[in-house]
Amino acid sequence: QKEVEQNSGPLSVPEGAIASLNCTYSDRGSQSFFWYRQYSGKSPELIMFIYSNGDKEDGRFTAQLNKASQYVSLLIRDSQPSDSATYLCAVSSSGTYKYIFGTGTRLKVLA
Amino acid sequence: DGGITQSPKYLFRKEGQNVTLSCEQNLNHDAMYWYRQDPGQGLRLIYYSQIVNDFQKGDIAEGYSVSREKKESFPLTVTSAQKNPTAFYLCASSTTGGFPGYTFGSGTRLTVV
């Protein structure tokens, strides 16, 4: 069973701090990795994707990928209360374009 | 603007009743997907389709059916065989390669009454 695991949280950080969200996956053949943000009662919204080992930065968001350790993370700098949401990690299933989603980490940014 | 439209936003089903959830996209995406989301369980794949007139079962297809007669449309029917249908249903689409990620509709919240 291919799995994607995330700590369900909640992860609470003060406004202005760095929030670090982590995700591990079991399928060594996975090639594509995605982070989605989901506000309560809403649909997921893609915020970052990464394909290669290392870091990828986009504004306040940085995705980090380590394929050897089967680990992907999302850093949110200068966290804002509006960042409070559930963050879903999604990993491609090797040999297909289907994604496996983690259960999500709930982030709370405290004003 | 391109996007995915799901309707209705809220749906109530009586015991023993079939209901159909609509999903339409104008992104010219070949692939479409249906997911179910329950609290604490993340997104689980029900059915997916790569091309018109073809679709495959996902991880939890029992009690559901789909059709893909047009590229733009991928309706999901929740049949009476689905014993626990109360959930948030999400439709998504992507290019055939799945990159870069899925575009999701706004979701349909189905409740059994």
Short mmCIF file of C-alpha atoms in Angstrom, two decimals, chain A residues 1 32 34 36 38 41-46 49 51 88 92 96-104, chain B residues 31 33 35 37 40-43 45 48 50 88 90 96-102 104-106 109:
data_model
loop_
_atom_site.label_atom_id
_atom_site.label_comp_id
_atom_site.label_asym_id
_atom_site.label_seq_id
_atom_site.Cartn_x
_atom_site.Cartn_y
_atom_site.Cartn_z
CA GLN A 1 0.00 0.00 0.00
CA SER A 32 6.17 14.62 -8.59
CA PHE A 34 2.67 18.87 -4.57
CA TYR A 36 -2.18 22.11 -1.59
CA GLN A 38 -7.38 23.87 1.86
CA GLY A 41 -15.23 23.88 3.70
CA LYS A 42 -13.38 24.79 0.51
CA SER A 43 -11.59 22.82 -2.18
CA PRO A 44 -7.79 22.35 -2.27
CA GLU A 45 -5.69 24.99 -4.02
CA LEU A 46 -2.26 24.18 -5.47
CA PHE A 49 5.08 21.68 -6.80
CA TYR A 51 10.16 17.52 -9.03
CA LEU A 88 -2.23 18.59 1.93
CA SER A 92 2.53 10.94 -7.76
CA THR A 96 0.86 6.74 -13.31
CA TYR A 97 -0.33 10.32 -13.15
CA LYS A 98 -2.52 9.60 -10.16
CA TYR A 99 -1.66 11.31 -6.93
CA ILE A 100 -1.82 9.95 -3.42
CA PHE A 101 -2.82 12.52 -0.84
CA GLY A 102 -1.81 12.71 2.77
CA THR A 103 -4.45 13.42 5.41
CA GLY A 104 -3.21 17.00 5.80
CA ALA B 31 -7.99 13.66 -17.42
CA TYR B 33 -11.04 12.57 -11.32
CA TYR B 35 -12.37 12.20 -4.88
CA GLN B 37 -13.06 13.60 1.50
CA GLY B 40 -9.35 13.00 9.10
CA GLN B 41 -9.04 10.72 6.07
CA GLY B 42 -7.70 12.99 3.37
CA LEU B 43 -8.76 12.55 -0.25
CA LEU B 45 -9.90 8.39 -5.28
CA TYR B 48 -10.74 8.64 -12.91
CA GLN B 50 -7.99 9.75 -19.13
CA PHE B 88 -17.45 16.14 0.63
CA LEU B 90 -14.33 16.85 -5.14
CA THR B 96 -2.83 13.71 -19.30
CA GLY B 97 0.61 13.90 -17.73
CA GLY B 98 -0.86 15.26 -14.53
CA PHE B 99 1.40 18.31 -14.55
CA PRO B 100 1.50 20.65 -12.87
CA GLY B 101 -1.03 19.27 -10.48
CA TYR B 102 -4.77 19.02 -10.42
CA PHE B 104 -10.21 21.16 -8.27
CA GLY B 105 -13.82 22.17 -8.45
CA SER B 106 -15.50 23.83 -5.47
CA ARG B 109 -21.34 18.28 0.14
#
